[in-house]
């Protein structure tokens, strides 16, 4: 990156950065500098979405809730501008730039450099930006366990349930029952000694003990013994800020990867009398990170399954393996169920509901329909198969009570539809900022019809027409019926360039 680009990036990150609350509140350090070559994408790994939200933003949101503070420092590197812009500006969020990706230890060093001007920092919580399924509950529990302990650091760990030969995570080495001299370990038994990365275990010579000192006593592990350890490092840490600042410079790239491993800080702490604890999650899916597309897909499936379990006894979902309901809509449904059950909402196979969709009682959305934008659906409305409803960010679509939107219709933009209105198949309705479309109550629109920027009064019947920027008035004929609208077409244009073949 050239000097000019560096300056522009620095200015951009400064613009997107806020200021931490300097009252001793925890700080979340989110590591989002890596690109992820194995994901095989031009897009940063951190911007790949899990259930509709970039993974780095999912981690940031979970940290804010779980730690009960907005204080965050996000380390960006490859595609830094895109990652920072997508994560977005927040009042108490900082962005710092890691120029070269030299490992997690270096990323944390960069994070600490961004915090150097703050004098009242106590604890820092380090999270990888690709852990998009981590929950506020897991983070809060880690915080609770750390704060009530006397440890200077606590590691979040998982328990590998599959074949240990397939376990590529770093292993948690704990003090065994006996030391190298076969003397009982006593009160030290079970304490965390260090984390040994999988690649470094594989690089150990066969038939030779791996020796390590803890609390002035020697312990020996066989290579095969290390590989069989099921407790693994999840990559999330709670650390005393001052201790971390004091010893981060002690990290060295003395490993197979030639990187600065943050995990080495554990043995450094132990050698300096700073105890390290561990808290094991009960649900390993909360600490999955991804490097390849197949794992990303698996994480999406896990997220979908969790949503289905939340909603399965509240609304009807036709296919538990094929639907999308954004988190915001899930919360809205849960709140509605608490206030005014039953809901009688039905969601068909393959339905997509974006984050700003608002549902009401008795709404039925059939298979393959997509609703994305600021859309409010009234009670009892039926949306048939493969309907598309959408708005831009500054627009709103409101569909009244007991309406019917038929198969394959497309409605887009600023639109307001009254109650008991039926829009039958092959209809397109659009409304812009300047020319919104308003359709009244008890209206029927059918046939190959297009309506844009128009006002349609109550009780009208419109068929096979193109109506642009018009007002269609409700007119009662002498026999008491209401005048219908059919075959309204604008004058043709371009006839002079059309000829017979």
Tab-separated table of C-alpha atoms in Angstrom, residues 31-402:
chain	number	residue	atom	x	y	z
A	31	UNK	CA	-9.499	-9.544	15.578
A	32	UNK	CA	-10.677	-8.936	12.013
A	33	UNK	CA	-7.461	-8.340	10.055
A	34	UNK	CA	-7.124	-11.663	8.252
A	35	UNK	CA	-8.446	-12.229	4.749
A	36	UNK	CA	-8.843	-15.993	4.865
A	37	UNK	CA	-7.163	-17.412	1.757
A	38	UNK	CA	-8.806	-20.803	2.190
A	39	UNK	CA	-12.278	-19.270	1.913
A	40	UNK	CA	-11.377	-18.676	-1.770
A	41	UNK	CA	-13.174	-15.368	-2.145
A	42	UNK	CA	-12.227	-11.811	-3.089
A	43	UNK	CA	-14.397	-10.687	-0.195
A	44	UNK	CA	-12.842	-10.532	3.261
A	45	UNK	CA	-13.655	-13.536	5.407
A	46	UNK	CA	-14.955	-11.094	8.005
A	47	UNK	CA	-17.680	-9.884	5.644
A	48	UNK	CA	-19.117	-13.288	4.838
A	49	UNK	CA	-22.605	-13.435	6.278
A	50	UNK	CA	-24.068	-15.824	8.793
A	51	UNK	CA	-27.857	-15.637	8.813
A	52	UNK	CA	-27.845	-12.341	6.968
A	53	UNK	CA	-25.220	-10.496	9.044
A	54	UNK	CA	-21.438	-10.193	8.409
A	55	UNK	CA	-19.615	-12.410	10.879
A	56	UNK	CA	-17.506	-9.560	12.316
A	57	UNK	CA	-20.660	-7.553	13.040
A	58	UNK	CA	-22.276	-10.564	14.694
A	59	UNK	CA	-19.270	-10.863	17.005
A	60	UNK	CA	-19.318	-7.123	17.744
A	61	UNK	CA	-23.032	-7.171	18.563
A	62	UNK	CA	-22.696	-10.234	20.803
A	63	UNK	CA	-19.771	-8.626	22.648
A	64	UNK	CA	-21.695	-5.391	23.274
A	65	UNK	CA	-24.584	-7.270	24.859
A	66	UNK	CA	-22.538	-9.918	26.661
A	67	UNK	CA	-20.044	-7.492	28.202
A	68	UNK	CA	-22.708	-4.859	28.897
A	69	UNK	CA	-20.540	-2.168	27.347
A	70	UNK	CA	-20.102	-0.649	23.908
A	71	UNK	CA	-16.307	-0.357	24.322
A	72	UNK	CA	-14.647	-2.071	21.357
A	73	UNK	CA	-11.394	-1.967	19.432
A	74	UNK	CA	-11.548	-3.751	16.088
A	75	UNK	CA	-8.291	-4.743	14.402
A	76	UNK	CA	-8.557	-4.556	10.614
A	77	UNK	CA	-5.934	-5.421	8.015
A	78	UNK	CA	-6.569	-6.928	4.589
A	79	UNK	CA	-9.484	-5.072	2.963
A	80	UNK	CA	-9.486	-2.848	6.040
A	81	UNK	CA	-11.676	-0.125	4.554
A	82	UNK	CA	-14.434	-2.536	3.499
A	83	UNK	CA	-14.433	-4.338	6.849
A	84	UNK	CA	-14.523	-1.091	8.836
A	85	UNK	CA	-17.253	0.458	6.690
A	86	UNK	CA	-19.439	-2.637	6.873
A	87	UNK	CA	-18.963	-2.942	10.632
A	88	UNK	CA	-19.855	0.705	10.915
A	89	UNK	CA	-19.256	3.652	13.183
A	90	UNK	CA	-20.332	3.387	16.817
A	91	UNK	CA	-19.873	5.876	19.644
A	92	UNK	CA	-17.481	3.692	21.674
A	93	UNK	CA	-15.830	1.687	18.886
A	94	UNK	CA	-12.250	2.157	17.657
A	95	UNK	CA	-10.637	0.801	14.505
A	96	UNK	CA	-6.901	0.080	14.358
A	97	UNK	CA	-4.863	-1.143	11.400
A	98	UNK	CA	-2.580	-4.190	11.375
A	99	UNK	CA	-0.287	-3.614	8.409
A	100	UNK	CA	1.111	-7.150	8.271
A	101	UNK	CA	-0.618	-10.283	9.512
A	102	UNK	CA	2.001	-11.745	11.854
A	103	UNK	CA	-0.325	-13.767	14.068
A	104	UNK	CA	-2.852	-13.267	16.832
A	105	UNK	CA	-0.205	-11.983	19.225
A	106	UNK	CA	0.716	-9.189	16.852
A	107	UNK	CA	-2.956	-8.379	16.251
A	108	UNK	CA	-3.473	-7.974	19.995
A	109	UNK	CA	-0.337	-5.822	20.201
A	110	UNK	CA	-1.880	-3.545	17.561
A	111	UNK	CA	-5.140	-3.460	19.533
A	112	UNK	CA	-3.266	-2.444	22.677
A	113	UNK	CA	-1.501	0.342	20.793
A	114	UNK	CA	-4.915	1.784	19.973
A	115	UNK	CA	-5.807	1.787	23.668
A	116	UNK	CA	-2.580	3.365	24.921
A	117	UNK	CA	-4.123	6.790	25.555
A	118	UNK	CA	-6.706	5.386	27.971
A	119	UNK	CA	-5.655	5.267	31.632
A	120	UNK	CA	-8.540	3.449	33.316
A	121	UNK	CA	-8.720	0.078	31.573
A	122	UNK	CA	-9.145	-3.073	33.646
A	123	UNK	CA	-10.136	-6.092	31.557
A	124	UNK	CA	-9.944	-6.836	27.854
A	125	UNK	CA	-11.879	-9.580	26.076
A	126	UNK	CA	-10.298	-10.879	22.879
A	127	UNK	CA	-12.520	-12.460	20.227
A	128	UNK	CA	-11.910	-13.648	16.646
A	129	UNK	CA	-14.025	-11.877	14.060
A	130	UNK	CA	-15.035	-15.091	12.290
A	131	UNK	CA	-16.827	-16.588	15.319
A	132	UNK	CA	-20.242	-15.508	14.066
A	133	UNK	CA	-22.290	-17.923	16.187
A	134	UNK	CA	-20.953	-16.783	19.542
A	135	UNK	CA	-23.781	-15.591	21.756
A	136	UNK	CA	-24.068	-12.773	24.282
A	137	UNK	CA	-24.836	-15.437	26.886
A	138	UNK	CA	-21.505	-17.229	26.348
A	139	UNK	CA	-19.557	-13.963	26.513
A	140	UNK	CA	-21.431	-12.849	29.614
A	141	UNK	CA	-20.771	-16.176	31.330
A	142	UNK	CA	-17.047	-15.894	30.553
A	143	UNK	CA	-17.097	-12.389	32.028
A	144	UNK	CA	-18.889	-13.626	35.148
A	145	UNK	CA	-16.470	-16.518	35.670
A	146	UNK	CA	-13.432	-14.310	35.103
A	147	UNK	CA	-14.551	-11.541	37.438
A	148	UNK	CA	-15.310	-13.896	40.321
A	149	UNK	CA	-12.002	-15.759	39.884
A	150	UNK	CA	-8.553	-14.684	41.009
A	151	UNK	CA	-7.027	-15.399	37.616
A	152	UNK	CA	-5.156	-12.864	35.544
A	153	UNK	CA	-6.462	-14.523	32.392
A	154	UNK	CA	-9.240	-16.915	31.443
A	155	UNK	CA	-9.514	-18.972	28.256
A	156	UNK	CA	-12.778	-20.019	26.664
A	157	UNK	CA	-12.488	-23.690	25.743
A	158	UNK	CA	-14.515	-26.355	23.989
A	159	UNK	CA	-14.611	-30.128	24.261
A	160	UNK	CA	-13.924	-31.934	20.975
A	161	UNK	CA	-16.422	-34.769	20.540
A	162	UNK	CA	-15.219	-36.370	17.296
A	163	UNK	CA	-12.166	-38.374	16.306
A	164	UNK	CA	-9.182	-36.647	17.939
A	165	UNK	CA	-7.178	-37.213	14.742
A	166	UNK	CA	-9.487	-34.654	13.112
A	167	UNK	CA	-9.026	-32.106	15.894
A	168	UNK	CA	-6.895	-29.270	14.495
A	169	UNK	CA	-7.464	-26.911	17.413
A	170	UNK	CA	-4.814	-25.919	19.928
A	171	UNK	CA	-4.823	-28.271	22.928
A	172	UNK	CA	-5.260	-27.138	26.522
A	173	UNK	CA	-2.424	-28.599	28.605
A	174	UNK	CA	-3.365	-28.987	32.242
A	175	UNK	CA	-1.264	-30.143	35.180
A	176	UNK	CA	-1.530	-33.952	35.326
A	177	UNK	CA	-1.888	-36.018	38.496
A	178	UNK	CA	1.871	-36.620	38.805
A	179	UNK	CA	4.968	-34.676	37.804
A	180	UNK	CA	7.987	-36.099	35.946
A	181	UNK	CA	9.325	-37.545	39.213
A	182	UNK	CA	6.000	-39.348	39.862
A	183	UNK	CA	5.228	-37.016	42.750
A	184	UNK	CA	1.585	-35.957	43.222
A	185	UNK	CA	0.812	-32.554	41.747
A	186	UNK	CA	-1.376	-31.673	44.721
A	187	UNK	CA	-3.268	-28.372	44.505
A	188	UNK	CA	-1.772	-27.643	41.073
A	189	UNK	CA	-3.523	-30.612	39.472
A	190	UNK	CA	-5.837	-29.493	36.663
A	191	UNK	CA	-4.444	-25.987	36.367
A	192	UNK	CA	-3.807	-24.633	32.871
A	193	UNK	CA	-0.141	-24.848	31.872
A	194	UNK	CA	-0.263	-23.689	28.261
A	195	UNK	CA	-1.916	-24.053	24.874
A	196	UNK	CA	-0.056	-26.148	22.328
A	197	UNK	CA	-1.043	-25.516	18.716
A	198	UNK	CA	-1.900	-28.570	16.631
A	199	UNK	CA	0.773	-27.917	13.994
A	200	UNK	CA	3.415	-27.560	16.685
A	201	UNK	CA	2.364	-30.860	18.250
A	202	UNK	CA	2.668	-32.580	14.869
A	203	UNK	CA	6.171	-31.101	14.492
A	204	UNK	CA	7.359	-32.690	17.746
A	205	UNK	CA	9.722	-35.671	17.340
A	206	UNK	CA	8.127	-39.088	17.791
A	207	UNK	CA	9.149	-41.091	20.845
A	208	UNK	CA	10.445	-38.081	22.742
A	209	UNK	CA	8.676	-36.464	25.692
A	210	UNK	CA	7.504	-32.881	25.492
A	211	UNK	CA	8.768	-31.294	28.712
A	212	UNK	CA	7.388	-28.227	30.394
A	213	UNK	CA	7.821	-26.555	33.771
A	214	UNK	CA	4.931	-25.328	35.869
A	215	UNK	CA	5.315	-23.832	39.334
A	216	UNK	CA	8.960	-25.003	39.404
A	217	UNK	CA	8.013	-28.619	38.689
A	218	UNK	CA	8.728	-30.575	35.527
A	219	UNK	CA	5.942	-32.301	33.610
A	220	UNK	CA	6.261	-34.617	30.626
A	221	UNK	CA	3.774	-35.336	27.840
A	222	UNK	CA	4.053	-37.800	24.992
A	223	UNK	CA	3.182	-36.567	21.508
A	224	UNK	CA	0.340	-39.088	21.220
A	225	UNK	CA	-0.947	-37.974	24.606
A	226	UNK	CA	-1.090	-34.347	23.461
A	227	UNK	CA	-2.981	-35.265	20.299
A	228	UNK	CA	-5.603	-37.137	22.338
A	229	UNK	CA	-6.450	-34.117	24.487
A	230	UNK	CA	-10.084	-33.190	23.805
A	231	UNK	CA	-10.217	-29.801	25.507
A	232	UNK	CA	-9.343	-27.188	22.909
A	233	UNK	CA	-8.741	-23.477	22.709
A	234	UNK	CA	-11.759	-21.618	21.323
A	235	UNK	CA	-9.726	-18.464	20.664
A	236	UNK	CA	-11.601	-16.224	23.106
A	237	UNK	CA	-9.786	-14.756	26.106
A	238	UNK	CA	-10.481	-12.588	29.128
A	239	UNK	CA	-7.303	-10.865	30.305
A	240	UNK	CA	-6.267	-8.294	32.846
A	241	UNK	CA	-5.313	-5.302	30.713
A	242	UNK	CA	-2.227	-4.290	32.688
A	243	UNK	CA	-0.795	-7.817	32.720
A	244	UNK	CA	-1.330	-8.149	28.985
A	245	UNK	CA	0.300	-4.781	28.303
A	246	UNK	CA	3.286	-5.699	30.462
A	247	UNK	CA	4.039	-9.040	28.806
A	248	UNK	CA	2.817	-8.783	25.187
A	249	UNK	CA	6.359	-7.844	24.123
A	250	UNK	CA	7.627	-11.210	25.416
A	251	UNK	CA	5.976	-13.106	22.559
A	252	UNK	CA	8.381	-14.577	19.992
A	253	UNK	CA	7.765	-16.266	16.604
A	254	UNK	CA	9.422	-19.489	17.751
A	255	UNK	CA	6.924	-21.897	16.200
A	256	UNK	CA	6.119	-23.748	12.975
A	257	UNK	CA	4.137	-20.818	11.575
A	258	UNK	CA	6.795	-18.226	12.415
A	259	UNK	CA	4.078	-16.041	13.934
A	260	UNK	CA	3.419	-14.359	17.252
A	261	UNK	CA	0.944	-16.670	18.977
A	262	UNK	CA	-1.234	-15.009	21.581
A	263	UNK	CA	-1.555	-18.460	23.153
A	264	UNK	CA	2.113	-18.249	24.234
A	265	UNK	CA	1.123	-15.536	26.703
A	266	UNK	CA	-0.312	-18.273	28.929
A	267	UNK	CA	3.017	-19.924	29.666
A	268	UNK	CA	4.575	-16.455	30.013
A	269	UNK	CA	1.947	-15.554	32.604
A	270	UNK	CA	2.478	-18.816	34.471
A	271	UNK	CA	6.235	-18.272	34.606
A	272	UNK	CA	5.603	-14.838	36.088
A	273	UNK	CA	3.174	-15.985	38.762
A	274	UNK	CA	-0.010	-14.908	36.970
A	275	UNK	CA	-2.581	-17.698	37.107
A	276	UNK	CA	-4.633	-18.688	34.067
A	277	UNK	CA	-8.051	-20.334	34.229
A	278	UNK	CA	-10.447	-21.790	31.686
A	279	UNK	CA	-14.196	-21.831	31.187
A	280	UNK	CA	-15.654	-24.554	28.949
A	281	UNK	CA	-18.733	-23.842	26.837
A	282	UNK	CA	-21.636	-26.277	26.954
A	283	UNK	CA	-22.442	-25.778	23.262
A	284	UNK	CA	-19.445	-26.074	20.938
A	285	UNK	CA	-21.379	-24.528	18.048
A	286	UNK	CA	-21.060	-21.143	19.779
A	287	UNK	CA	-17.283	-21.142	19.261
A	288	UNK	CA	-16.998	-22.331	15.661
A	289	UNK	CA	-14.795	-20.247	13.393
A	290	UNK	CA	-14.495	-20.798	9.655
A	291	UNK	CA	-11.732	-20.898	7.069
A	292	UNK	CA	-13.544	-22.751	4.278
A	293	UNK	CA	-16.922	-22.453	2.593
A	294	UNK	CA	-18.195	-25.789	3.863
A	295	UNK	CA	-17.826	-24.709	7.506
A	296	UNK	CA	-19.427	-21.339	6.734
A	297	UNK	CA	-22.383	-23.210	5.252
A	298	UNK	CA	-22.566	-25.424	8.330
A	299	UNK	CA	-22.657	-22.323	10.535
A	300	UNK	CA	-25.535	-20.959	8.474
A	301	UNK	CA	-27.399	-24.225	8.947
A	302	UNK	CA	-26.814	-24.082	12.700
A	303	UNK	CA	-28.142	-20.516	12.803
A	304	UNK	CA	-31.242	-21.551	10.842
A	305	UNK	CA	-31.825	-24.486	13.154
A	306	UNK	CA	-31.663	-22.216	16.203
A	307	UNK	CA	-34.218	-19.841	14.695
A	308	UNK	CA	-36.518	-22.738	13.843
A	309	UNK	CA	-36.322	-24.032	17.415
A	310	UNK	CA	-37.231	-20.575	18.712
A	311	UNK	CA	-40.270	-20.249	16.451
A	312	UNK	CA	-41.492	-23.790	15.751
A	313	UNK	CA	-44.241	-23.732	18.394
A	314	UNK	CA	-45.217	-20.101	17.782
A	315	UNK	CA	-45.674	-19.876	14.005
A	316	UNK	CA	-45.946	-22.445	11.212
A	317	UNK	CA	-42.789	-22.857	9.122
A	318	UNK	CA	-43.369	-25.201	6.194
A	319	UNK	CA	-39.766	-26.326	5.695
A	320	UNK	CA	-37.352	-26.100	8.624
A	321	UNK	CA	-34.388	-26.381	6.229
A	322	UNK	CA	-35.447	-23.723	3.727
A	323	UNK	CA	-36.424	-20.296	5.039
A	324	UNK	CA	-34.856	-17.029	6.185
A	325	UNK	CA	-36.248	-14.816	8.921
A	326	UNK	CA	-33.898	-12.019	9.990
A	327	UNK	CA	-33.012	-11.748	13.675
A	328	UNK	CA	-34.991	-8.511	14.011
A	329	UNK	CA	-38.145	-10.209	12.710
A	330	UNK	CA	-37.569	-13.191	14.998
A	331	UNK	CA	-37.471	-10.826	17.984
A	332	UNK	CA	-40.619	-9.092	16.777
A	333	UNK	CA	-42.452	-12.431	16.499
A	334	UNK	CA	-41.336	-13.474	19.991
A	335	UNK	CA	-42.481	-10.146	21.459
A	336	UNK	CA	-45.822	-10.368	19.657
A	337	UNK	CA	-46.319	-13.873	21.001
A	338	UNK	CA	-45.738	-12.651	24.559
A	339	UNK	CA	-48.223	-9.798	24.194
A	340	UNK	CA	-50.997	-11.137	21.954
A	341	UNK	CA	-50.970	-14.882	21.265
A	342	UNK	CA	-51.918	-16.842	19.225
A	343	UNK	CA	-50.319	-15.435	16.076
A	344	UNK	CA	-51.479	-17.843	13.329
A	345	UNK	CA	-48.604	-16.761	11.083
A	346	UNK	CA	-47.591	-19.136	8.289
A	347	UNK	CA	-44.239	-19.089	6.459
A	348	UNK	CA	-43.821	-21.174	3.296
A	349	UNK	CA	-40.804	-23.010	1.945
A	350	UNK	CA	-38.004	-20.737	0.747
A	351	UNK	CA	-39.543	-17.526	2.103
A	352	UNK	CA	-37.109	-14.659	2.796
A	353	UNK	CA	-38.022	-12.009	5.394
A	354	UNK	CA	-35.547	-9.121	5.678
A	355	UNK	CA	-34.775	-7.298	8.899
A	356	UNK	CA	-37.290	-4.444	8.551
A	357	UNK	CA	-40.361	-6.528	7.756
A	358	UNK	CA	-43.219	-6.241	10.264
A	359	UNK	CA	-45.748	-9.053	10.478
A	360	UNK	CA	-49.206	-9.164	12.048
A	361	UNK	CA	-51.607	-11.840	13.242
A	362	UNK	CA	-52.924	-14.232	10.641
A	363	UNK	CA	-50.401	-13.328	7.936
A	364	UNK	CA	-49.618	-16.134	5.493
A	365	UNK	CA	-46.623	-15.923	3.166
A	366	UNK	CA	-46.368	-18.781	0.718
A	367	UNK	CA	-43.375	-20.502	-0.840
A	368	UNK	CA	-40.611	-18.642	-2.627
A	369	UNK	CA	-41.724	-15.130	-1.695
A	370	UNK	CA	-39.191	-12.435	-0.799
A	371	UNK	CA	-39.900	-9.461	1.454
A	372	UNK	CA	-36.966	-7.099	1.860
A	373	UNK	CA	-37.148	-3.512	3.047
A	374	UNK	CA	-39.381	-1.404	5.279
A	375	UNK	CA	-42.554	-3.423	4.853
A	376	UNK	CA	-45.588	-3.551	7.154
A	377	UNK	CA	-48.089	-6.359	6.586
A	378	UNK	CA	-51.595	-6.024	8.048
A	379	UNK	CA	-53.596	-8.692	9.857
A	380	UNK	CA	-54.943	-11.587	7.849
A	381	UNK	CA	-53.098	-10.711	4.646
A	382	UNK	CA	-52.230	-13.554	2.268
A	383	UNK	CA	-49.127	-13.346	0.090
A	384	UNK	CA	-49.050	-16.092	-2.514
A	385	UNK	CA	-46.108	-17.934	-4.115
A	386	UNK	CA	-43.052	-16.174	-5.576
A	387	UNK	CA	-44.159	-12.649	-4.715
A	388	UNK	CA	-41.475	-9.948	-4.465
A	389	UNK	CA	-41.989	-7.020	-2.079
A	390	UNK	CA	-39.116	-4.556	-1.650
A	391	UNK	CA	-38.203	-0.981	-0.788
A	392	UNK	CA	-35.119	1.176	-0.714
A	393	UNK	CA	-33.807	2.185	2.719
A	394	UNK	CA	-35.737	5.480	2.843
A	395	UNK	CA	-39.030	4.055	1.556
A	396	UNK	CA	-41.966	2.347	3.261
A	397	UNK	CA	-44.519	-0.146	1.994
A	398	UNK	CA	-47.713	-0.679	3.997
A	399	UNK	CA	-50.200	-3.402	3.094
A	400	UNK	CA	-53.508	-3.281	4.966
A	401	UNK	CA	-55.651	-5.935	6.603
A	402	UNK	CA	-57.039	-8.972	4.790
